[in-house]
PDB file of C-alpha atoms and ligand atoms in Angstrom:
ATOM      1  CA  MET T 948     -17.622  -4.516  11.619  1.00 97.00           C
ATOM      2  CA  LYS T 949     -13.935  -4.134   9.828  1.00 98.00           C
ATOM      3  CA  MET T 950     -12.244  -0.380   9.533  1.00 98.00           C
ATOM      4  CA  ILE T 951     -10.147  -0.042   6.107  1.00 98.00           C
ATOM      5  CA  LEU T 952      -7.518   1.986   7.218  1.00 98.00           C
ATOM      6  CA  ALA T 953      -6.130   3.806   3.788  1.00 98.00           C
ATOM      7  CA  ILE T 954      -2.802   5.313   4.123  1.00 97.00           C
ATOM      8  CA  VAL T 955      -2.698   7.571  -0.253  1.00 96.00           C
ATOM      9  CA  HIS T 956      -1.342  10.364  -2.596  1.00 92.00           C
ATOM     10  CA  ASP T 957      -2.884  13.565  -1.111  1.00 92.00           C
ATOM     11  CA  GLU T 958      -3.160  14.234  -5.141  1.00 89.00           C
ATOM     12  CA  ASP T 959      -5.554  10.475  -4.736  1.00 93.00           C
ATOM     13  CA  SER T 960      -7.391  11.647  -1.858  1.00 95.00           C
ATOM     14  CA  HIS T 961      -9.745  13.973  -3.217  1.00 96.00           C
ATOM     15  CA  ASN T 962     -10.854  11.288  -6.151  1.00 95.00           C
ATOM     16  CA  LEU T 963     -10.389   8.732  -3.787  1.00 97.00           C
ATOM     17  CA  ILE T 964     -13.361  10.126  -0.987  1.00 98.00           C
ATOM     18  CA  LYS T 965     -15.826  11.293  -4.267  1.00 97.00           C
ATOM     19  CA  GLU T 966     -16.057   7.227  -5.328  1.00 97.00           C
ATOM     20  CA  LEU T 967     -16.182   5.734  -2.279  1.00 98.00           C
ATOM     21  CA  SER T 968     -18.631   9.150  -0.970  1.00 97.00           C
ATOM     22  CA  GLU T 969     -20.539   8.455  -4.565  1.00 97.00           C
ATOM     23  CA  LYS T 970     -21.022   4.285  -2.965  1.00 97.00           C
ATOM     24  CA  ASP T 971     -22.486   5.541  -0.418  1.00 97.00           C
ATOM     25  CA  PHE T 972     -19.070   4.406   2.118  1.00 98.00           C
ATOM     26  CA  GLY T 973     -18.539   7.248   5.616  1.00 97.00           C
ATOM     27  CA  VAL T 974     -15.779   8.550   4.698  1.00 98.00           C
ATOM     28  CA  THR T 975     -12.817  10.241   7.253  1.00 98.00           C
ATOM     29  CA  LYS T 976     -10.256  11.809   5.567  1.00 98.00           C
ATOM     30  CA  LEU T 977      -7.709  12.350   8.394  1.00 98.00           C
ATOM     31  CA  SER T 978      -3.748  14.609   7.313  1.00 98.00           C
ATOM     32  CA  SER T 979      -0.664  12.461   7.675  1.00 98.00           C
ATOM     33  CA  THR T 980       2.642  12.260   7.534  1.00 97.00           C
ATOM     34  CA  GLY T 981       4.697   9.472   5.703  1.00 94.00           C
ATOM     35  CA  GLY T 982       7.302   8.624   8.095  1.00 94.00           C
ATOM     36  CA  PHE T 983       9.986   7.711   5.474  1.00 91.00           C
ATOM     37  CA  LEU T 984       9.719  10.834   3.424  1.00 87.00           C
ATOM     38  CA  LYS T 985       8.551  13.081   6.167  1.00 91.00           C
ATOM     39  CA  MET T 986       5.904  14.314   3.220  1.00 90.00           C
ATOM     40  CA  GLY T 987       1.659  14.931   3.760  1.00 94.00           C
ATOM     41  CA  ASN T 988      -0.502  11.882   2.607  1.00 95.00           C
ATOM     42  CA  THR T 989      -3.923  10.940   3.496  1.00 97.00           C
ATOM     43  CA  THR T 990      -5.408   8.843   5.668  1.00 98.00           C
ATOM     44  CA  LEU T 991      -8.740   7.807   5.085  1.00 98.00           C
ATOM     45  CA  LEU T 992     -10.706   6.049   7.399  1.00 98.00           C
ATOM     46  CA  ILE T 993     -13.513   3.677   6.495  1.00 98.00           C
ATOM     47  CA  GLY T 994     -15.923   1.909   7.557  1.00 98.00           C
ATOM     48  CA  VAL T 995     -18.039  -1.262   6.438  1.00 98.00           C
ATOM     49  CA  ALA T 996     -19.602  -4.681   6.896  1.00 97.00           C
ATOM     50  CA  ALA T 997     -17.122  -7.520   6.261  1.00 98.00           C
ATOM     51  CA  ARG T 998     -18.786  -8.227   3.229  1.00 98.00           C
ATOM     52  CA  GLN T 999     -17.961  -4.730   1.592  1.00 98.00           C
ATOM     53  CA  VAL T1000     -14.422  -5.080   1.605  1.00 98.00           C
ATOM     54  CA  GLN T1001     -13.468  -6.249  -1.282  1.00 98.00           C
ATOM     55  CA  GLU T1002     -15.044  -3.902  -3.259  1.00 98.00           C
ATOM     56  CA  VAL T1003     -13.386  -1.108  -1.321  1.00 98.00           C
ATOM     57  CA  LEU T1004     -10.842  -2.852  -1.731  1.00 97.00           C
ATOM     58  CA  ALA T1005     -11.281  -2.769  -5.814  1.00 97.00           C
ATOM     59  CA  ILE T1006     -12.368   0.633  -5.027  1.00 97.00           C
ATOM     60  CA  ILE T1007      -8.929   1.884  -3.760  1.00 97.00           C
ATOM     61  CA  GLU T1008      -6.841  -0.216  -6.015  1.00 95.00           C
ATOM     62  CA  GLU T1009      -8.668   1.302  -9.270  1.00 93.00           C
ATOM     63  CA  THR T1010      -8.528   5.386  -8.049  1.00 94.00           C
ATOM     64  CA  CYS T1011      -5.165   5.156  -6.769  1.00 94.00           C
ATOM     65  CA  LYS T1012      -2.108   5.024  -9.195  1.00 81.00           C
ATOM     66  CA  THR T1013       1.558   4.132  -8.864  1.00 82.00           C
ATOM     67  CA  HIS T1014       4.031   5.864  -9.814  1.00 78.00           C
ATOM     68  CA  ARG T1015       8.021   6.457  -8.713  1.00 83.00           C
ATOM     69  CA  GLU T1016       9.736   9.471  -7.856  1.00 80.00           C
ATOM     70  CA  MET T1017      13.314  10.916  -6.736  1.00 82.00           C
ATOM     71  CA  VAL T1018      13.157  12.454  -3.387  1.00 79.00           C
ATOM     72  CA  SER T1019      15.734  13.575  -1.211  1.00 73.00           C
ATOM     73  CA  PRO T1020      14.513  12.541   2.464  1.00 65.00           C
ATOM     74  CA  THR T1021      18.073  12.803   3.826  1.00 66.00           C
ATOM     75  CA  PRO T1022      20.522  15.622   3.801  1.00 68.00           C
ATOM     76  CA  ILE T1023      23.766  14.929   4.171  1.00 68.00           C
ATOM     77  CA  MET T1024      26.579  17.071   5.070  1.00 70.00           C
ATOM     78  CA  GLY T1025      29.213  18.319   2.219  1.00 68.00           C
ATOM     79  CA  ASP T1026      31.925  20.608   2.134  1.00 71.00           C
ATOM     80  CA  THR T1027      28.835  22.562   1.631  1.00 70.00           C
ATOM     81  CA  GLY T1028      26.638  22.356   4.107  1.00 73.00           C
ATOM     82  CA  TYR T1029      23.825  19.742   4.045  1.00 71.00           C
ATOM     83  CA  VAL T1030      23.646  18.516   0.932  1.00 71.00           C
ATOM     84  CA  PRO T1031      20.077  15.900  -0.117  1.00 72.00           C
ATOM     85  CA  ILE T1032      20.937  12.615  -1.864  1.00 76.00           C
ATOM     86  CA  PRO T1033      18.062  11.923  -4.537  1.00 82.00           C
ATOM     87  CA  MET T1034      16.694   8.561  -4.981  1.00 81.00           C
ATOM     88  CA  GLU T1035      13.847   7.271  -5.778  1.00 84.00           C
ATOM     89  CA  VAL T1036      10.957   5.975  -4.264  1.00 78.00           C
ATOM     90  CA  LYS T1037       7.395   4.240  -5.744  1.00 76.00           C
ATOM     91  CA  VAL T1038       4.362   7.293  -4.590  1.00 72.00           C
ATOM     92  CA  GLY T1039       1.209   6.922  -4.832  1.00 75.00           C
ATOM     93  CA  GLY T1040      -0.489   3.243  -4.517  1.00 91.00           C
ATOM     94  CA  ALA T1041      -2.191   3.065  -1.011  1.00 96.00           C
ATOM     95  CA  THR T1042      -0.641   1.400   2.275  1.00 96.00           C
ATOM     96  CA  VAL T1043      -3.691   0.111   3.389  1.00 98.00           C
ATOM     97  CA  PHE T1044      -4.920  -2.195   6.565  1.00 98.00           C
ATOM     98  CA  VAL T1045      -8.047  -3.807   7.479  1.00 98.00           C
ATOM     99  CA  LEU T1046      -9.133  -4.196  10.850  1.00 98.00           C
ATOM    100  CA  ASP T1047     -11.825  -6.481  12.722  1.00 98.00           C
ATOM    101  CA  VAL T1048     -14.288  -3.280  15.151  1.00 98.00           C
ATOM    102  CA  ALA T1049     -15.054  -4.839  18.454  1.00 98.00           C
ATOM    103  CA  GLU T1050     -17.672  -2.366  18.929  1.00 97.00           C
ATOM    104  CA  HIS T1051     -19.428   0.051  17.008  1.00 96.00           C
ATOM    105  CA  TYR T1052     -21.347   3.053  18.367  1.00 97.00           C
ATOM    106  CA  LYS T1053     -23.245   5.770  17.445  1.00 94.00           C
ATOM    107  CA  TYR T1054     -24.719   8.301  19.248  1.00 96.00           C
TER     108      TYR T1054
HETATM  109  P1  LIG Z 437       6.150   7.032   3.903  1.00 65.52           P
HETATM  110  O1  LIG Z 437       6.853   6.689   5.385  1.00 65.52           O
HETATM  111  O2  LIG Z 437       6.891   8.745   3.712  1.00 65.52           O
HETATM  112  O3  LIG Z 437       7.463   6.220   2.554  1.00 65.52           O
HETATM  113  C1  LIG Z 437       6.632   6.346   1.590  1.00 65.52           C
HETATM  114  C2  LIG Z 437       7.618   5.417   0.251  1.00 65.52           C
HETATM  115  O4  LIG Z 437       8.503   6.304   0.595  1.00 65.52           O
HETATM  116  C3  LIG Z 437       7.104   4.546   0.464  1.00 65.52           C
HETATM  117  O5  LIG Z 437       5.676   3.794  -0.008  1.00 65.52           O
HETATM  118  C4  LIG Z 437       8.509   3.343  -0.173  1.00 65.52           C
HETATM  119  O6  LIG Z 437       8.010   3.326  -1.061  1.00 65.52           O
HETATM  120  C5  LIG Z 437       9.705   4.194   0.611  1.00 65.52           C
HETATM  121  N1  LIG Z 437      10.544   3.739   1.646  1.00 65.52           N
HETATM  122  C6  LIG Z 437       9.702   4.239   2.559  1.00 65.52           C
HETATM  123  N2  LIG Z 437      10.347   3.415   3.497  1.00 65.52           N
HETATM  124  C7  LIG Z 437      11.331   3.648   2.811  1.00 65.52           C
HETATM  125  C8  LIG Z 437      13.055   3.149   3.522  1.00 65.52           C
HETATM  126  N3  LIG Z 437      13.230   2.760   4.445  1.00 65.52           N
HETATM  127  N4  LIG Z 437      14.165   2.991   2.481  1.00 65.52           N
HETATM  128  C9  LIG Z 437      13.470   2.429   1.033  1.00 65.52           C
HETATM  129  N5  LIG Z 437      12.562   3.637   0.324  1.00 65.52           N
HETATM  130  C10 LIG Z 437      11.154   3.724   1.559  1.00 65.52           C
HETATM  131  P2  LIG Z 437       5.044   3.016   0.810  1.00 65.52           P
HETATM  132  O7  LIG Z 437       5.622   1.430   1.093  1.00 65.52           O
HETATM  133  O8  LIG Z 437       4.165   3.068  -0.487  1.00 65.52           O
HETATM  134  O9  LIG Z 437       4.294   3.710   2.004  1.00 65.52           O
HETATM  135  C11 LIG Z 437       3.573   4.826   1.027  1.00 65.52           C
HETATM  136  C12 LIG Z 437       3.323   6.082   3.368  1.00 65.52           C
HETATM  137  O10 LIG Z 437       2.143   4.455   4.079  1.00 65.52           O
HETATM  138  C13 LIG Z 437       4.516   5.785   4.242  1.00 65.52           C
HETATM  139  O11 LIG Z 437       5.200   6.891   3.884  1.00 65.52           O
HETATM  140  C14 LIG Z 437       3.596   5.795   5.557  1.00 65.52           C
HETATM  141  O12 LIG Z 437       2.620   7.362   5.923  1.00 65.52           O
HETATM  142  C15 LIG Z 437       2.618   4.651   5.087  1.00 65.52           C
HETATM  143  N6  LIG Z 437       2.743   3.376   6.143  1.00 65.52           N
HETATM  144  C16 LIG Z 437       3.645   2.706   4.664  1.00 65.52           C
HETATM  145  N7  LIG Z 437       3.721   0.866   5.009  1.00 65.52           N
HETATM  146  C17 LIG Z 437       3.558   1.296   6.800  1.00 65.52           C
HETATM  147  C18 LIG Z 437       3.515   0.793   8.127  1.00 65.52           C
HETATM  148  N8  LIG Z 437       3.993  -0.551   8.234  1.00 65.52           N
HETATM  149  N9  LIG Z 437       3.114   1.169   9.051  1.00 65.52           N
HETATM  150  C19 LIG Z 437       1.724   1.733   8.995  1.00 65.52           C
HETATM  151  N10 LIG Z 437       2.341   3.561   7.969  1.00 65.52           N
HETATM  152  C20 LIG Z 437       2.646   3.114   7.194  1.00 65.52           C
END
């Protein structure tokens, strides 16, 4: 068994959960925060049989679209106080980890 841990944009999470649920994949949604941008994102836990990993990855790739956005993550001290420095980052898309599950129980 594998645990797919997918960090996705909040905007994509609704559609992704819908797509996965329609195909009978179990999903747990966690509200999370990116360490760099300090913005909310969504972490999904998806436990699947090893043979289902590629199918789930394909759904994630199809559902989570990448785009670039200007953000101001790091304010610096200027003459008039702290001023944000806009920078372009990639947002959306998905950061995915596939972990081996040693054991799995349901009680
Ligand atoms: P954040 O840490 O808020 O990062 C958001 C986006 O900002 C990143 O998108 C990347 O494009 C950019 N970014 C991150 N660190 C940067 C830096 N030091 N300099 C310039 N740009 C930087 P993604 O790479 O797609 O990551 C999206 C979210 O996935 C991250 O949000 C974080 O919550 C998670 N993540 C990414 N890599 C991770 C990892 N190795 N371990 C755990 N979580 C990770």
